[in-house]
Amino acid sequence: MDNERKTLDDRNKMPELERLRHSCAHVLATAIAKLWPDAQFAAGPPVENGFYYDVEVSHRISPEDFPKIEEEMKRVVKANQTFEKVVVPRAQALEDAQKGRLAALGERAVPSKFKLDIVQNIPESEPISYFKNGDFIDLCAGPHVMRTGNIGAFKLTQVASAYYKGDERNPQLQRIYGTAFKNRTEMDAYFAMLEEAKRRDHRKIGQEMGLFALDSEYVGPGLPLWLPKGTAMVEELEKLAKETEFAAGYVRVKTPHIAKEKMYLTSGHLPILYKDSMFPPMTLFSESGSDDAIGDRYYLKAMNCPHHHRIFAAEPRSYRDLPLRLAEYGTCYRYEQSGELIGLMRVRSLNMNDAHIYCSEEQFAAEFNAVNEMYLKYFKIFGIEKYIMRFSTHDPSRLSGDNAKFVNEPELWKKTEDLARRVLVESKINFVEVPNEAAFYGPKIDVQVWSVIGREFTLATNQVDFAVPARFGLKYHDKDNLDKTPLCIHRAPLGTHERFIGFLIEHYAGNFPLWLAPEQVRVLTIGEDEKLVEYANSIVRELRGHFVRAEADLSSNKINGKIQEAEKARVHTMLVIGGRDLEAGNVSVRLHGKGSIGAKPKGEVVADILQAIRERRP
RNA sequence: GCCAGUUUAGCUCAGUGGUAGAGCAACGGUUUUGUAAACCGUAGGUCGUCGGUUCGACCCCGACAACUGGCUCCA
């Protein structure tokens, strides 16, 4: 994404706030150059909520250095230096870079190496420009604000490491992040918003509500334990998926969590493509003592598709069997890098809302479209509105050779990409097309969403596979009496339980609709009168008889205390009962976050609860 | 995996080179209640793990682990 060059036209359209932030990145660089003159700068663009500058410097910059750097930056802002643009001939840019003059306060003994590299990569057709503020000269296409004094408020936020040009073969640079605003008020509002977002963080709410636990000491990092309340949500989602898939003509299957190495050598996930993300194999016999190592090694599955392919292969198939839609909430294990694990959003054991649709080419468009429709149906139920569909296609230059990334089937790539694109266009779904991001076996459509912290995630996926069925030799007998290889659609509209629930926790801030709420109803008694206790218990019994997750709080707490506890636990519906209600056969209804809505006959309330759950009322 | 930071009671957090504290939760008792916290008491921690420095380490140093924020990667 970043390696796509912005055109000069794009740059001229850069919004004021981005200009300001980019200008602030220059001010940051000015300060760092003053404090550590050996600093070598790479890129310093504006980003979503601020800016960063990548720098290579012998000093390890830590947040403790921020006050010192900020002080220097304030001096530059206060000096109100003009950002002066100078267009220079290419030869001069190369010469200045050699003299270490770029992104620096003066000439240096060593070249400005990253700037030099950047100059060399600027197309001949583009002019080369500097921006100067005071003595600091940086290679930059701009645009900037007029003067450093236009930067009203700024703050350095974090330091991270980043590879030059995002490539892990390149040197690691220190990336200093900051944010900047027109004025102090807007910056304060931004930090207040961040605090609010932290309160919604699924890790925090998950712990408060007792949904899941991460026991990295005994179970392992990234291997969540679903607590009873979280399991209730997991099962509601599975129920939704099973009903939806049943209605859409899917059939359910069950497969083991492990398979022999041969499975993944055949699928193509081993030896290269998935090796790093699979847990190491279980070896049943010592390799030295066995002539048949392949048969002896088992892997935890990182995906369900190969097992499903073997189910397809388990019986002879006719064109009459197609489309065959095999669904399973399969548990997969992926050895994600330790630094990548994030609460439920990125884990090492995952339950995927998986299914594989085997179909003919003629059936493909309708099936693919039906999957997209299913996504939209789900998103409507959850009120998910902020997402984009990302259509990932292949890069023809990577079909073969050392950096091959995609199966070498140019015609099939073109055919399926055209088909998928047409489905997207015809169904008027908004999407962005991203080259070079496809799965190795075919193009895919991912649904991208954002966590409260602003991190982007793939929530759901819909992938075309025209390669792996052939590797497994999957065939169906067609009308014309010929054996043909089916196309396969891999789809997971509800993603994985882990990520989907992680997302839903933040989406709802823990205030789930009744059908999904871990504790749907709590009956709160006023007093401990024996008849009242029996009334409470009878209500709970009745609700639980209809599979409603209901509890009673019969403790000796005062009613205000019970309400406080239930509200904090985010219980969806509270039924308060006292002597008055007992006599009238009523319950006083209070909804989480909405307060009391008054007393109603018990039967009416129970019926409404059941109805709301049945229709999955938002 | 890489860079930086963090790790004290179940949770949220104080704290000092001389072997630790608060609030909430838990438990026990008292209270008997009308829509966001009744009162009193008890218990709970080899201060992430392992090494080192020191007369003495929760505090200083090192290694490791986990977590947090990024990078690369991905459902």
PDB file of N, CA and C in Angstrom, chain A residues 22 26 65 67 107 115 188 205 228 236-237 248 277 285 293 346 354 378 390 397 415 441 478 520 550 568 575:
ATOM      1  N   HIS A  22       2.136  16.037   8.363  1.00  0.00           N
ATOM      2  CA  HIS A  22       3.354  15.756   7.622  1.00  0.00           C
ATOM      3  C   HIS A  22       4.409  16.818   7.946  1.00  0.00           C
ATOM      4  N   HIS A  26       8.370  16.693   9.760  1.00  0.00           N
ATOM      5  CA  HIS A  26       9.616  17.412   9.457  1.00  0.00           C
ATOM      6  C   HIS A  26      10.180  18.088  10.708  1.00  0.00           C
ATOM      7  N   ASP A  65      12.859   9.728  26.073  1.00  0.00           N
ATOM      8  CA  ASP A  65      13.477  10.805  25.303  1.00  0.00           C
ATOM      9  C   ASP A  65      12.448  11.800  24.780  1.00  0.00           C
ATOM     10  N   PRO A  67      10.179  13.903  26.055  1.00  0.00           N
ATOM     11  CA  PRO A  67      10.138  15.294  26.521  1.00  0.00           C
ATOM     12  C   PRO A  67      11.256  16.131  25.918  1.00  0.00           C
ATOM     13  N   GLU A 107      26.075  19.697   6.094  1.00  0.00           N
ATOM     14  CA  GLU A 107      26.777  18.604   5.424  1.00  0.00           C
ATOM     15  C   GLU A 107      27.368  17.638   6.440  1.00  0.00           C
ATOM     16  N   LYS A 115      17.759   8.620   1.795  1.00  0.00           N
ATOM     17  CA  LYS A 115      17.305   9.677   0.891  1.00  0.00           C
ATOM     18  C   LYS A 115      17.917   9.473  -0.497  1.00  0.00           C
ATOM     19  N   ASP A 188      -6.857  17.383  22.676  1.00  0.00           N
ATOM     20  CA  ASP A 188      -7.416  16.833  23.917  1.00  0.00           C
ATOM     21  C   ASP A 188      -8.615  15.940  23.617  1.00  0.00           C
ATOM     22  N   ILE A 205     -13.328  -5.757  28.369  1.00  0.00           N
ATOM     23  CA  ILE A 205     -14.718  -6.151  28.594  1.00  0.00           C
ATOM     24  C   ILE A 205     -14.818  -7.664  28.768  1.00  0.00           C
ATOM     25  N   PRO A 228     -17.836 -20.003  30.800  1.00  0.00           N
ATOM     26  CA  PRO A 228     -19.246 -20.316  30.534  1.00  0.00           C
ATOM     27  C   PRO A 228     -20.000 -19.182  29.821  1.00  0.00           C
ATOM     28  N   GLU A 236     -24.505 -19.460  20.609  1.00  0.00           N
ATOM     29  CA  GLU A 236     -25.515 -18.688  19.876  1.00  0.00           C
ATOM     30  C   GLU A 236     -25.072 -18.453  18.432  1.00  0.00           C
ATOM     31  N   LEU A 237     -23.802 -18.161  18.261  1.00  0.00           N
ATOM     32  CA  LEU A 237     -23.304 -17.929  16.898  1.00  0.00           C
ATOM     33  C   LEU A 237     -23.380 -19.210  16.075  1.00  0.00           C
ATOM     34  N   ALA A 248     -29.692 -22.737   3.533  1.00  0.00           N
ATOM     35  CA  ALA A 248     -29.031 -22.457   2.255  1.00  0.00           C
ATOM     36  C   ALA A 248     -28.516 -23.738   1.588  1.00  0.00           C
ATOM     37  N   SER A 277       3.509 -21.105   9.671  1.00  0.00           N
ATOM     38  CA  SER A 277       2.351 -20.814  10.503  1.00  0.00           C
ATOM     39  C   SER A 277       1.692 -22.095  11.016  1.00  0.00           C
ATOM     40  N   PHE A 285       7.229 -42.014  15.256  1.00  0.00           N
ATOM     41  CA  PHE A 285       8.379 -42.894  15.409  1.00  0.00           C
ATOM     42  C   PHE A 285       9.624 -42.074  15.146  1.00  0.00           C
ATOM     43  N   ALA A 293       9.124 -41.794   6.898  1.00  0.00           N
ATOM     44  CA  ALA A 293       8.905 -40.635   7.758  1.00  0.00           C
ATOM     45  C   ALA A 293       7.629 -39.895   7.415  1.00  0.00           C
ATOM     46  N   ARG A 346      -6.273 -12.201  17.417  1.00  0.00           N
ATOM     47  CA  ARG A 346      -5.278 -13.006  16.715  1.00  0.00           C
ATOM     48  C   ARG A 346      -4.822 -14.068  17.686  1.00  0.00           C
ATOM     49  N   ASP A 354     -16.499 -22.462   8.874  1.00  0.00           N
ATOM     50  CA  ASP A 354     -15.966 -22.853   7.578  1.00  0.00           C
ATOM     51  C   ASP A 354     -16.977 -23.632   6.751  1.00  0.00           C
ATOM     52  N   TYR A 378     -25.887 -11.558   7.520  1.00  0.00           N
ATOM     53  CA  TYR A 378     -25.313 -11.568   8.872  1.00  0.00           C
ATOM     54  C   TYR A 378     -25.024 -10.145   9.355  1.00  0.00           C
ATOM     55  N   ARG A 390     -12.656  -6.427   0.323  1.00  0.00           N
ATOM     56  CA  ARG A 390     -11.371  -6.319  -0.360  1.00  0.00           C
ATOM     57  C   ARG A 390     -11.220  -7.508  -1.303  1.00  0.00           C
ATOM     58  N   SER A 397       3.251 -11.666 -12.452  1.00  0.00           N
ATOM     59  CA  SER A 397       4.705 -11.839 -12.459  1.00  0.00           C
ATOM     60  C   SER A 397       5.160 -12.841 -11.401  1.00  0.00           C
ATOM     61  N   LYS A 415      -9.988 -16.301 -15.517  1.00  0.00           N
ATOM     62  CA  LYS A 415     -11.396 -16.686 -15.584  1.00  0.00           C
ATOM     63  C   LYS A 415     -12.092 -16.470 -14.234  1.00  0.00           C
ATOM     64  N   TYR A 441      -4.146 -20.322  -4.120  1.00  0.00           N
ATOM     65  CA  TYR A 441      -4.984 -21.175  -4.974  1.00  0.00           C
ATOM     66  C   TYR A 441      -6.096 -20.437  -5.692  1.00  0.00           C
ATOM     67  N   ASP A 478     -19.661 -35.876 -15.142  1.00  0.00           N
ATOM     68  CA  ASP A 478     -20.575 -34.889 -15.711  1.00  0.00           C
ATOM     69  C   ASP A 478     -21.575 -35.537 -16.676  1.00  0.00           C
ATOM     70  N   GLN A 520     -28.951 -13.431  29.981  1.00  0.00           N
ATOM     71  CA  GLN A 520     -30.046 -12.713  29.324  1.00  0.00           C
ATOM     72  C   GLN A 520     -30.970 -12.039  30.322  1.00  0.00           C
ATOM     73  N   ALA A 550     -31.118 -17.466  32.356  1.00  0.00           N
ATOM     74  CA  ALA A 550     -31.675 -16.638  33.428  1.00  0.00           C
ATOM     75  C   ALA A 550     -31.103 -17.063  34.776  1.00  0.00           C
ATOM     76  N   LYS A 568     -23.543  -3.710  36.073  1.00  0.00           N
ATOM     77  CA  LYS A 568     -22.115  -3.849  35.802  1.00  0.00           C
ATOM     78  C   LYS A 568     -21.818  -5.136  35.042  1.00  0.00           C
ATOM     79  N   LEU A 575     -35.388  -8.346  36.010  1.00  0.00           N
ATOM     80  CA  LEU A 575     -36.765  -8.418  36.471  1.00  0.00           C
ATOM     81  C   LEU A 575     -36.756  -8.219  37.979  1.00  0.00           C
TER      82      LEU A 575
END
